[in-house]
Coordinates of N, CA and C in Angstrom, one line a residue:
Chain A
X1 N 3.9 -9.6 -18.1 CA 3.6 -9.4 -16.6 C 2.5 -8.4 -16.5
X2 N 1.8 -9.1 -15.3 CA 0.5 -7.7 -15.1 C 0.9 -5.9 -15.0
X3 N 0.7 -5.3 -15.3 CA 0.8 -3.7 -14.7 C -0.3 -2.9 -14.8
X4 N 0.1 -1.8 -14.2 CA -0.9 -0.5 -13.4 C -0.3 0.7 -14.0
X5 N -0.9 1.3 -14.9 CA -0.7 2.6 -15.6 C -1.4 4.1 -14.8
X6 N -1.0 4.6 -14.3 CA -1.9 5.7 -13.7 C -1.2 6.8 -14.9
X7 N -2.1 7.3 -15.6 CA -1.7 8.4 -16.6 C -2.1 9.8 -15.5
X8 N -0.3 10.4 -15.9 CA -0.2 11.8 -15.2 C 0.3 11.5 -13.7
X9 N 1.9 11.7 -13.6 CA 2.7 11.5 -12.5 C 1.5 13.0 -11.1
X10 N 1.1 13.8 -11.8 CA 0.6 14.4 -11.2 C -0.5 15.5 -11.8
X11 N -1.4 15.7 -11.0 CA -2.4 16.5 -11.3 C -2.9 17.8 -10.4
X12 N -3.3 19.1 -10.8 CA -3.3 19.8 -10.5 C -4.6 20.2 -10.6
X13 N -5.6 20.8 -9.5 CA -6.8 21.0 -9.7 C -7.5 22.5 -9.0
X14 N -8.1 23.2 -9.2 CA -9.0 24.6 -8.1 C -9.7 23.5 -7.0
X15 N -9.8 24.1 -5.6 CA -10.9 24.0 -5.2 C -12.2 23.6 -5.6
X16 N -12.8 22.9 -5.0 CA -14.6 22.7 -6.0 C -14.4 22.1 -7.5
X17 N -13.3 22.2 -8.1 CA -13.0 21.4 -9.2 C -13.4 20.1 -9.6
X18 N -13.6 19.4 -10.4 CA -14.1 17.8 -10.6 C -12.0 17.3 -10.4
X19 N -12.4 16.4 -9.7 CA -10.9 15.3 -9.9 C -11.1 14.3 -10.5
X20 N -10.2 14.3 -11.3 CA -10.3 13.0 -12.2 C -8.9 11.9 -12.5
X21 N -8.4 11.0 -11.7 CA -7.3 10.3 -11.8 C -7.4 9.0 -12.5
X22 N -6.8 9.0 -13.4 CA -6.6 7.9 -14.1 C -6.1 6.5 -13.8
X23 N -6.5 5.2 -14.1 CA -6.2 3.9 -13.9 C -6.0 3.0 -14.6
X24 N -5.5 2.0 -15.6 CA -6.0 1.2 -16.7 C -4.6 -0.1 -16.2
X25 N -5.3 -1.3 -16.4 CA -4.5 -2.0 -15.6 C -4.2 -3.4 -17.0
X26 N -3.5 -3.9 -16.9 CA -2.8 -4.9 -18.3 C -3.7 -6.4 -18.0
X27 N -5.1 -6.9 -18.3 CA -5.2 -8.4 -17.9 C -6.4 -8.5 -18.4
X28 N -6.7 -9.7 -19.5 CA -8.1 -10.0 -19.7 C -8.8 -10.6 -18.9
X29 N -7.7 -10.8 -17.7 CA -8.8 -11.4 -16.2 C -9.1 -10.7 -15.4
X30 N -10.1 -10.0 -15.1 CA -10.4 -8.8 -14.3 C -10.2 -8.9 -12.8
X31 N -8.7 -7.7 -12.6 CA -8.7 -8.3 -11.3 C -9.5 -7.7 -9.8
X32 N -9.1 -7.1 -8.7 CA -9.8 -6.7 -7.8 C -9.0 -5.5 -8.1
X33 N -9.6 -4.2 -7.8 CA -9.4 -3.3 -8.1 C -9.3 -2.3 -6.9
X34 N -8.1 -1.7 -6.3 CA -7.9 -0.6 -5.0 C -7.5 0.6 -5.5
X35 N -7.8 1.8 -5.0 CA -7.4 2.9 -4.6 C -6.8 3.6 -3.7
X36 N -5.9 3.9 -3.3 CA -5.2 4.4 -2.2 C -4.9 5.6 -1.7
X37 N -4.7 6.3 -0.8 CA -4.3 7.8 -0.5 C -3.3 7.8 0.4
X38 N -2.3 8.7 -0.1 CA -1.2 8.2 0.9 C -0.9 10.0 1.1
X39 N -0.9 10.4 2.7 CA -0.6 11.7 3.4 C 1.1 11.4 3.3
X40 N 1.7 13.2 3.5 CA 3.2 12.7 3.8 C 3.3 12.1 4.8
X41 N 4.3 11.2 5.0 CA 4.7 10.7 6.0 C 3.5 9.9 6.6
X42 N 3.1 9.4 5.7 CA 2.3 8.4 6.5 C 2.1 6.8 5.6
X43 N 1.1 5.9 5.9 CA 0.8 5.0 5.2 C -0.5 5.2 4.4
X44 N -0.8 4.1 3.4 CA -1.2 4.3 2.7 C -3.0 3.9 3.4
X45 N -4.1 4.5 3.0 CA -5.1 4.8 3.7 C -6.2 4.1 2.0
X46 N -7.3 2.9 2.4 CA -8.0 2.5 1.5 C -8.9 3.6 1.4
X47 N -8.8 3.9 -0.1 CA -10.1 4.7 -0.7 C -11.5 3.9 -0.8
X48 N -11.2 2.8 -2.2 CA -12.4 2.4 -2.3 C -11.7 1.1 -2.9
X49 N -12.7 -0.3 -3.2 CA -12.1 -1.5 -3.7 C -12.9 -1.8 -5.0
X50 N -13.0 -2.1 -5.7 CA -13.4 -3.0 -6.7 C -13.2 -4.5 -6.7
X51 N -14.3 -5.3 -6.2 CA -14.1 -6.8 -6.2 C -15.0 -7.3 -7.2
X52 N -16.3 -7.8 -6.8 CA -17.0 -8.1 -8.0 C -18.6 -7.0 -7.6
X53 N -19.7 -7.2 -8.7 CA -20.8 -6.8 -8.3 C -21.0 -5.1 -8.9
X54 N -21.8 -4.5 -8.3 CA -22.0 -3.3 -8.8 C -20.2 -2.3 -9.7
X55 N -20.4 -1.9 -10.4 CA -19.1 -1.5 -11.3 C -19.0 -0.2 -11.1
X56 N -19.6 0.7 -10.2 CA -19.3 1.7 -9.8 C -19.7 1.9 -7.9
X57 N -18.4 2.3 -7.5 CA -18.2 2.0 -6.7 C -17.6 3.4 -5.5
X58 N -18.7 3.7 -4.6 CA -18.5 4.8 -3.9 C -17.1 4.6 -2.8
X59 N -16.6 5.6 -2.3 CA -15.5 5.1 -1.4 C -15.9 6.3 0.3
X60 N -15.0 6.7 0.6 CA -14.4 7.6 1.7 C -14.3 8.7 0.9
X61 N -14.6 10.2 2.0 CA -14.2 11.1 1.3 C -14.6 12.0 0.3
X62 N -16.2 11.1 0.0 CA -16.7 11.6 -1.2 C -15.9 11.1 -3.1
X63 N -15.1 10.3 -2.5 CA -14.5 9.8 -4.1 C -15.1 8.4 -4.4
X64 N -15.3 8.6 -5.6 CA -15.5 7.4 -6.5 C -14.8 6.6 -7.4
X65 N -15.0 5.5 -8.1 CA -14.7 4.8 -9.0 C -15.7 4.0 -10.2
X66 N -14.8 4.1 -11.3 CA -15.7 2.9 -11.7 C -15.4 2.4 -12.6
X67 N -15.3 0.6 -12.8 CA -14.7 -0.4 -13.1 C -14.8 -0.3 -14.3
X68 N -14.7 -0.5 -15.7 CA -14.9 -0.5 -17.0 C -14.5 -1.6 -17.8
X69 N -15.0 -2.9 -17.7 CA -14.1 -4.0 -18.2 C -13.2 -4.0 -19.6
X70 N -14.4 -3.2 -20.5 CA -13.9 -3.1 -21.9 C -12.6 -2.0 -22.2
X71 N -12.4 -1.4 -21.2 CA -11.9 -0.3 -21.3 C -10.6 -0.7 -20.2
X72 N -10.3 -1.5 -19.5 CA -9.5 -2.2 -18.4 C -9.0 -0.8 -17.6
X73 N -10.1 -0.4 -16.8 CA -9.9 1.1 -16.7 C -11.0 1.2 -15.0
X74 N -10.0 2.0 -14.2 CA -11.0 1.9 -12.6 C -10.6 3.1 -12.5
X75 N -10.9 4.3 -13.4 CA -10.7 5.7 -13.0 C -11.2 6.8 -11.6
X76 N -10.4 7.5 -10.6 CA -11.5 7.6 -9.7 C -11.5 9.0 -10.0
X77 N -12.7 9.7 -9.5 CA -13.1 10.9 -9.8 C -13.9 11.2 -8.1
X78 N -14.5 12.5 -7.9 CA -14.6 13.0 -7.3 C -15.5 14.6 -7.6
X79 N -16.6 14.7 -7.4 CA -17.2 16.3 -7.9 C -16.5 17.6 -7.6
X80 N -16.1 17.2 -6.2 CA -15.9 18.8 -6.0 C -14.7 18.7 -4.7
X81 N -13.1 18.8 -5.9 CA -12.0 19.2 -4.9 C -11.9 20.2 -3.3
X82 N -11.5 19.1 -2.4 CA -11.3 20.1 -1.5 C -9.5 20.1 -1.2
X83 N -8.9 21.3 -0.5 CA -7.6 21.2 -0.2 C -6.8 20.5 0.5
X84 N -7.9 19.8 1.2 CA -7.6 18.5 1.7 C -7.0 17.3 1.3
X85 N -7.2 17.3 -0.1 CA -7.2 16.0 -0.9 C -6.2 16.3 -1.2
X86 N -5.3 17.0 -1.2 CA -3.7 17.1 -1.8 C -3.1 16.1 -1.3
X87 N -2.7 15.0 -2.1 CA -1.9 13.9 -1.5 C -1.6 12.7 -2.8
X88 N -1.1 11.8 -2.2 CA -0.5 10.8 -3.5 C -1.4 10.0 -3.4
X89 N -1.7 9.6 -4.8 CA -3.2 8.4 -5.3 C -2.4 7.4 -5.9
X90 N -2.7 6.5 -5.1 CA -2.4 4.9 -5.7 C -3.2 4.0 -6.3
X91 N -3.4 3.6 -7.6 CA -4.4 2.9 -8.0 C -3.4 1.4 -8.0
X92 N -4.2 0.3 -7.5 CA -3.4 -1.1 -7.6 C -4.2 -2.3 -7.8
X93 N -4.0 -3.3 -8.3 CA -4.6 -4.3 -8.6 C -4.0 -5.3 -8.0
X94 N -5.1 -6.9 -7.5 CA -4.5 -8.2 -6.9 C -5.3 -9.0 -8.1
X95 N -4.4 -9.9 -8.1 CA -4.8 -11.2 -8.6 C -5.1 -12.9 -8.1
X96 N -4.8 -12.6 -7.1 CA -4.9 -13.6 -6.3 C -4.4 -13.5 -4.6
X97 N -5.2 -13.9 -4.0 CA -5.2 -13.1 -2.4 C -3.8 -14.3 -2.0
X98 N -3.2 -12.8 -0.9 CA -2.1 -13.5 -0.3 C -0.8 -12.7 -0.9
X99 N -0.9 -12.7 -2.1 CA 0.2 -12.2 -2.8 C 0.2 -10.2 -2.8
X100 N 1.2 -10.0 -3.7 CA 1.5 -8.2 -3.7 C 0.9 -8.1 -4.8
X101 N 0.5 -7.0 -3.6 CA -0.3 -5.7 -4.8 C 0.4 -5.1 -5.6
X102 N -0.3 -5.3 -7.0 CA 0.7 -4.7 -7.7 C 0.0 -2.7 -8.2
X103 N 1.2 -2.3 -7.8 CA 0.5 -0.7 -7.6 C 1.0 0.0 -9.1
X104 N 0.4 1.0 -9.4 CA 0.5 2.2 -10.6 C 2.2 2.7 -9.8
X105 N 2.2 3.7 -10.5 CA 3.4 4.3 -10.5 C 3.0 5.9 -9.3
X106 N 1.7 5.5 -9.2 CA 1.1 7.1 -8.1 C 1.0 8.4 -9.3
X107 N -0.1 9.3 -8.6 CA -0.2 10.4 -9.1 C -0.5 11.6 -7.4
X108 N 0.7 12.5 -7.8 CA 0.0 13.2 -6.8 C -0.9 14.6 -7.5
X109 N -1.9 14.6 -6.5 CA -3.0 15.7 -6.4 C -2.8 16.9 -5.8
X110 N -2.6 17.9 -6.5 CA -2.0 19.7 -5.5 C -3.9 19.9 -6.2
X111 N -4.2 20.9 -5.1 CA -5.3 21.8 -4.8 C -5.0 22.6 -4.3
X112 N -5.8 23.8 -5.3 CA -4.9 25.4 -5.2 C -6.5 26.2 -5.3
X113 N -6.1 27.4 -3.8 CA -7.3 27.8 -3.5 C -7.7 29.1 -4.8
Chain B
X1 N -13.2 -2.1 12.6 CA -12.2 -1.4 13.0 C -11.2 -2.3 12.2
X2 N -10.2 -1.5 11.1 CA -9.4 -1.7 10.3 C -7.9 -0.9 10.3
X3 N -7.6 -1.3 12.0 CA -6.4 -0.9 12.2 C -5.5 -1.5 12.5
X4 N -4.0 -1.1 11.8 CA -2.7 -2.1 11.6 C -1.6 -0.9 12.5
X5 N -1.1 -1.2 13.3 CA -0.3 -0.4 14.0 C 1.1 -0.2 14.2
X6 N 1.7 0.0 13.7 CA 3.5 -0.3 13.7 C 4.2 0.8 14.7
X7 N 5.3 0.0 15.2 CA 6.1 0.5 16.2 C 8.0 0.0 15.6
X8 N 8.8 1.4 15.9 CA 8.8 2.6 16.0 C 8.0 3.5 14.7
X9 N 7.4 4.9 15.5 CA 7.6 5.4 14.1 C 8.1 6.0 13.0
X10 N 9.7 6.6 13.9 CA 10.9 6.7 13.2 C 12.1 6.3 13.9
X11 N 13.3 5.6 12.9 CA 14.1 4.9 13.8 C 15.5 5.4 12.6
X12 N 16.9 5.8 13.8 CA 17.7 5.8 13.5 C 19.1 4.6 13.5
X13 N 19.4 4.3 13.0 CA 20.3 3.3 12.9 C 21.6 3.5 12.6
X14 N 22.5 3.2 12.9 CA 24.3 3.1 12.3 C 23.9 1.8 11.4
X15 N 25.3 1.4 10.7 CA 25.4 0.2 10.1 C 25.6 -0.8 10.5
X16 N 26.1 -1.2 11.6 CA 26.3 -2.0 12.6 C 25.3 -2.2 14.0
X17 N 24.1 -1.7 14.0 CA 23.4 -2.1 14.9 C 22.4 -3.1 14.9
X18 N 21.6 -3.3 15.6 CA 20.5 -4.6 15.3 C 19.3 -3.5 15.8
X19 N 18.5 -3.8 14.9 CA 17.1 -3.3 16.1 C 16.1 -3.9 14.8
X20 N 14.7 -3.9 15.5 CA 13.6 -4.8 15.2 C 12.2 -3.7 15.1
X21 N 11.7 -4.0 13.8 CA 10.2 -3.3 13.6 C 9.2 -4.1 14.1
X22 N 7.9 -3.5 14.3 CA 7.3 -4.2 14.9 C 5.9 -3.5 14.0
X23 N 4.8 -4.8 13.9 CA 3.4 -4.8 13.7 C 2.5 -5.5 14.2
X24 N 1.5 -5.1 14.5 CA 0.2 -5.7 15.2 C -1.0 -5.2 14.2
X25 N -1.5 -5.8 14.4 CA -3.1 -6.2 13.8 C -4.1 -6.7 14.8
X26 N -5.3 -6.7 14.7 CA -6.2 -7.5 15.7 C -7.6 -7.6 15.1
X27 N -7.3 -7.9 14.0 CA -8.8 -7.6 12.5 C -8.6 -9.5 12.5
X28 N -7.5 -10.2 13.4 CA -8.2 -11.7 13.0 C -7.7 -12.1 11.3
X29 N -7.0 -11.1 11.1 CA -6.3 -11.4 9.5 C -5.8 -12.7 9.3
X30 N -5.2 -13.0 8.3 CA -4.8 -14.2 8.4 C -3.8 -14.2 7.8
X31 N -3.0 -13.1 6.5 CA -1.9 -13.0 5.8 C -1.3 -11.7 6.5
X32 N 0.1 -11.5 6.5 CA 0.6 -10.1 6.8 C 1.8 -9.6 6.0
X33 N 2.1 -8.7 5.7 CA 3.3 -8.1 4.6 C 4.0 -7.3 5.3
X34 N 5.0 -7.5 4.5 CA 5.9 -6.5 5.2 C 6.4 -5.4 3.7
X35 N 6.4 -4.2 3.3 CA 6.8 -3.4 2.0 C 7.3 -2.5 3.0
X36 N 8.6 -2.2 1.2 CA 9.1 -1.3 1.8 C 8.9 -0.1 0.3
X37 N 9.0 1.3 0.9 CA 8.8 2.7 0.1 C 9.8 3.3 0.1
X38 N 11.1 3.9 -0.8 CA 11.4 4.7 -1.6 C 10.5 5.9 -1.6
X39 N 11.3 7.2 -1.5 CA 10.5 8.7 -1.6 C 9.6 8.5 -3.1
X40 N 8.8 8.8 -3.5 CA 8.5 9.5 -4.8 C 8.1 7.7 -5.6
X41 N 8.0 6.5 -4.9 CA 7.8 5.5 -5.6 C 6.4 4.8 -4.7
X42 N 6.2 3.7 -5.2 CA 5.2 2.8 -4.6 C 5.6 2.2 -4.1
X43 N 4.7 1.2 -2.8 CA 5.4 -0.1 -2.3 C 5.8 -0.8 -3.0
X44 N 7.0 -1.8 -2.4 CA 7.4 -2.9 -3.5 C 7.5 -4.1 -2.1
X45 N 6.5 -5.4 -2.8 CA 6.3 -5.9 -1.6 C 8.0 -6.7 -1.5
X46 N 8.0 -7.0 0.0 CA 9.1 -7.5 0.9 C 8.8 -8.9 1.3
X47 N 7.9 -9.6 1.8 CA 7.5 -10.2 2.4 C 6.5 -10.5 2.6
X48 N 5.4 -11.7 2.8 CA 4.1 -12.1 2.8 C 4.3 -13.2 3.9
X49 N 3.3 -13.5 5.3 CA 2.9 -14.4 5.8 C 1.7 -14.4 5.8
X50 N 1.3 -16.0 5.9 CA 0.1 -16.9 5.6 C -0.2 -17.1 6.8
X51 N -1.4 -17.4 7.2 CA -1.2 -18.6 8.9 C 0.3 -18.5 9.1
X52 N 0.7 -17.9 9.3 CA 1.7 -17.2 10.5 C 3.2 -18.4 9.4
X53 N 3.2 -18.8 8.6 CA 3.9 -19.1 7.7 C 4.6 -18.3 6.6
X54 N 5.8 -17.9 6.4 CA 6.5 -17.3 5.5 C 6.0 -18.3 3.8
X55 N 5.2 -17.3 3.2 CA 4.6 -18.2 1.7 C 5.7 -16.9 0.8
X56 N 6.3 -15.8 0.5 CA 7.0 -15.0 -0.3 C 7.9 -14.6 0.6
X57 N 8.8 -14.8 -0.5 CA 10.0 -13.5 -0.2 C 10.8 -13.3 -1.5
X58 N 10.4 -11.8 -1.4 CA 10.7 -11.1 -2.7 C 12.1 -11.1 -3.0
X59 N 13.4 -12.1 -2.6 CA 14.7 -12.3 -3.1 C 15.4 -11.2 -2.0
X60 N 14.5 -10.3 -0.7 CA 15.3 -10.2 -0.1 C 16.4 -10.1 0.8
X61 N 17.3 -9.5 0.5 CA 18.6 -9.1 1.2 C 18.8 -9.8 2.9
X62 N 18.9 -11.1 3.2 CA 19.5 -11.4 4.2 C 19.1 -10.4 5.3
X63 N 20.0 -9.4 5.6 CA 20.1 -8.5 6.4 C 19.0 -7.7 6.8
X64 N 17.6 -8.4 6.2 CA 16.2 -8.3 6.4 C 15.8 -9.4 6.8
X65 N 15.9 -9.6 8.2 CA 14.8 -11.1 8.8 C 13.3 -10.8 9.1
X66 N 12.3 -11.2 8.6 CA 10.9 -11.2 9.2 C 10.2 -12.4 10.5
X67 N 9.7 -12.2 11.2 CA 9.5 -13.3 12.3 C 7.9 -12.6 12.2
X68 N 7.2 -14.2 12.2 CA 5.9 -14.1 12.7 C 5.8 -14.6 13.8
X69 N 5.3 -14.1 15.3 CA 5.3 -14.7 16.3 C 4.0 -15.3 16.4
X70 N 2.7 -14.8 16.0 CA 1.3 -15.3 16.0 C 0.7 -14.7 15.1
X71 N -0.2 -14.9 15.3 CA -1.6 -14.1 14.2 C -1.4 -12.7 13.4
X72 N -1.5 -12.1 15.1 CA -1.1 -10.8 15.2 C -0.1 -9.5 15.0
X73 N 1.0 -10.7 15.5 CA 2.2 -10.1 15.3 C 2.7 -10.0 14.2
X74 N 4.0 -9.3 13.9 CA 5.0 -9.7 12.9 C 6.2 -8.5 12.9
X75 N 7.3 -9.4 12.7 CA 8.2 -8.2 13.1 C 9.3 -8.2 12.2
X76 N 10.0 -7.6 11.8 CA 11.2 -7.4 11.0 C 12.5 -6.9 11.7
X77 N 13.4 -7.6 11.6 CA 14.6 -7.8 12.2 C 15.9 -7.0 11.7
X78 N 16.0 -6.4 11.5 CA 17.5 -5.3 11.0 C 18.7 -5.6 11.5
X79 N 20.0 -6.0 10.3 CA 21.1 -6.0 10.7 C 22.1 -5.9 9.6
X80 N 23.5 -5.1 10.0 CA 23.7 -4.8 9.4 C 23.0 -3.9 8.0
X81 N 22.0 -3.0 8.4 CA 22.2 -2.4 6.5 C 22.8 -1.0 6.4
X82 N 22.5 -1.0 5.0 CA 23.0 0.2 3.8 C 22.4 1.2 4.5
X83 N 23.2 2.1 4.2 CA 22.5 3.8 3.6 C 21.1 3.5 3.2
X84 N 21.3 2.6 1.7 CA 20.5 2.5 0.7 C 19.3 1.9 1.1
X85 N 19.4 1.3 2.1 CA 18.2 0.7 2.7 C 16.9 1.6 3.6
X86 N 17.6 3.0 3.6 CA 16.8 3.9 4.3 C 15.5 3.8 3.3
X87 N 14.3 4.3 4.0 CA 12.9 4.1 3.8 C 11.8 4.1 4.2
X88 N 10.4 4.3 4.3 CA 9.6 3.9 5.1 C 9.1 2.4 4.7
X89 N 8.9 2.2 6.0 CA 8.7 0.4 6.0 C 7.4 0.1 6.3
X90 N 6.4 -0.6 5.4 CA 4.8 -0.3 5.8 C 4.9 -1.8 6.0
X91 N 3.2 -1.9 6.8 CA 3.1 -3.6 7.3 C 1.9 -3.2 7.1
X92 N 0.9 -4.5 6.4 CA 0.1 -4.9 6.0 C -0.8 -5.5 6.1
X93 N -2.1 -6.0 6.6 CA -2.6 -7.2 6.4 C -3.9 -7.4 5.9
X94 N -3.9 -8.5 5.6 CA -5.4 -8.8 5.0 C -6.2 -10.3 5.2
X95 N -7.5 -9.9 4.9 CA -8.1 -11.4 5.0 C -8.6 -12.1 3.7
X96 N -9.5 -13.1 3.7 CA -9.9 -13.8 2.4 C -10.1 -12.8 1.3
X97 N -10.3 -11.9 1.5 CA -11.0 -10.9 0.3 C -9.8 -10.1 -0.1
X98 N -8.8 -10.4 -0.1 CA -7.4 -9.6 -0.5 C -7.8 -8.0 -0.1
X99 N -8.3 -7.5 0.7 CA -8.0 -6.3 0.7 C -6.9 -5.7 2.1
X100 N -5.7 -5.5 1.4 CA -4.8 -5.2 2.3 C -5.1 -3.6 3.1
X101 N -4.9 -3.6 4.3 CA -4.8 -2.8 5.2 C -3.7 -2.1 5.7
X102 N -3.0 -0.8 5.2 CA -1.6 -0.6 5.7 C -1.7 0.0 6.7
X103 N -0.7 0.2 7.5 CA 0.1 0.9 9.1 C 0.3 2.2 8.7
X104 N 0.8 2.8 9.4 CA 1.0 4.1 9.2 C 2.9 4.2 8.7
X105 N 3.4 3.2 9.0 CA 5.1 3.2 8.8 C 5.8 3.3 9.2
X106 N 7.2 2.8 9.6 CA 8.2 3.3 10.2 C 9.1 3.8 9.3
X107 N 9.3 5.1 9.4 CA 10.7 5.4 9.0 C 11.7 5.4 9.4
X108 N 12.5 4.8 8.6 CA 14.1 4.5 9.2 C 15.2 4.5 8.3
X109 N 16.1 5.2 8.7 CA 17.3 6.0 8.3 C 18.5 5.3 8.9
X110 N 19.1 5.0 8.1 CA 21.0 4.1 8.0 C 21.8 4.8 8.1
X111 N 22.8 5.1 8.9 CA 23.7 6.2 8.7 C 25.0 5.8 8.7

């Protein structure tokens, strides 16, 4: 069965810090590749996608990604933490449209001034 | 404009009542989901409509009806549930390019 590995249930970063959240997904078929941010109590909010074409890939927010076929890996990063960003990161992959996304297990992000 | 809107946004329930979630879209999507979230987990999808056709269902529980009335719409129908069924309930949609679009959620609580 496909899966979504997000290494580190959660991450802890300063202010202005680099963010770095991990992704690595199980398929020698490369599938489309999402990011997610999810506030409490709320729904989940698209960061950035990975479909085909350029392999690095800017989003909202100032966060990035970038697709790594050899590595089956769409890690997102970001230069410089703000307190803002404290929230749950969902990395998830589709294989075929129509059907569920299949999501990581989440990592939440604390930013501490 | 990539907005999915759900109504209520928090709902309380006995175990014995009926009441109905509701989603709208107007992005012209063409598939819509219905997932539901557990505190501290990911969605786990519930439901998928096609052209306003039911194409999945994730072996859910009866006591979870989904109705597509058009395009637009889509609603989920509650009866009878659990405690256990408490959760936030996200709706979804998307177009050819699979990129799903979530709502903001309803949460709803079983008592």
């Amino acid at each position: 069965a496909q899966s979504v590995t997000q290494l580190g249930s959660h991450v802890s970063v300063s202010e202005g810090a680099l963010v770095l959240l991990r992704c690595n997904y199980s398929s020698s078929v490369p599938p489309y590749l999402f990011w997610y941010v999810q506030y409490p109590n709320q729904g989940l909010q698209l960061l950035l996608k990975y479909t085909t074409g350029a392999t690095l890939v800017k989003g909202i927010n100032g966060f990035e990604a970038e697709f790594k076929k050899s590595e089956t890996s769409f890690h997102l990063t970001k230069p410089s933490a703000h307190m803002s960003d404290a929230a749950e990161y969902f990395c998830a992959v589709s294989y075929q449209a129509g059907t569920a996304l299949i999501f990581g297990k989440g990592t939440t992000l604390s930013v501490s001034s | 404009d990539t907005e999915v809107t759900q109504t209520p946004k928090h709902l309380v329930m006995g175990m014995t009542n009926k009441k109905s979630l509701k989603c709208e879209q107007h992005m012209g999507h063409r598939a819509m989901y219905w997932y539901k979230q557990k505190a501290k987990k990911p969605p786990e999808l519930m439901f998928v409509y096609s052209y306003e056709k039911l194409s999945i269902n994730e072996s859910v529980p009866s006591r979870f009806s989904p109705e597509c009335p058009n395009s637009s719409l889509l609603n989920l129908h509650l009866h009878a549930l659990q405690p256990e069924d408490s959760a936030l309930y996200l709706c979804a949609s998307s177009q050819e390019d699979d990129t799903q679009y979530f709502g903001p959620g309803t949460r709803l609580t079983v008592l």
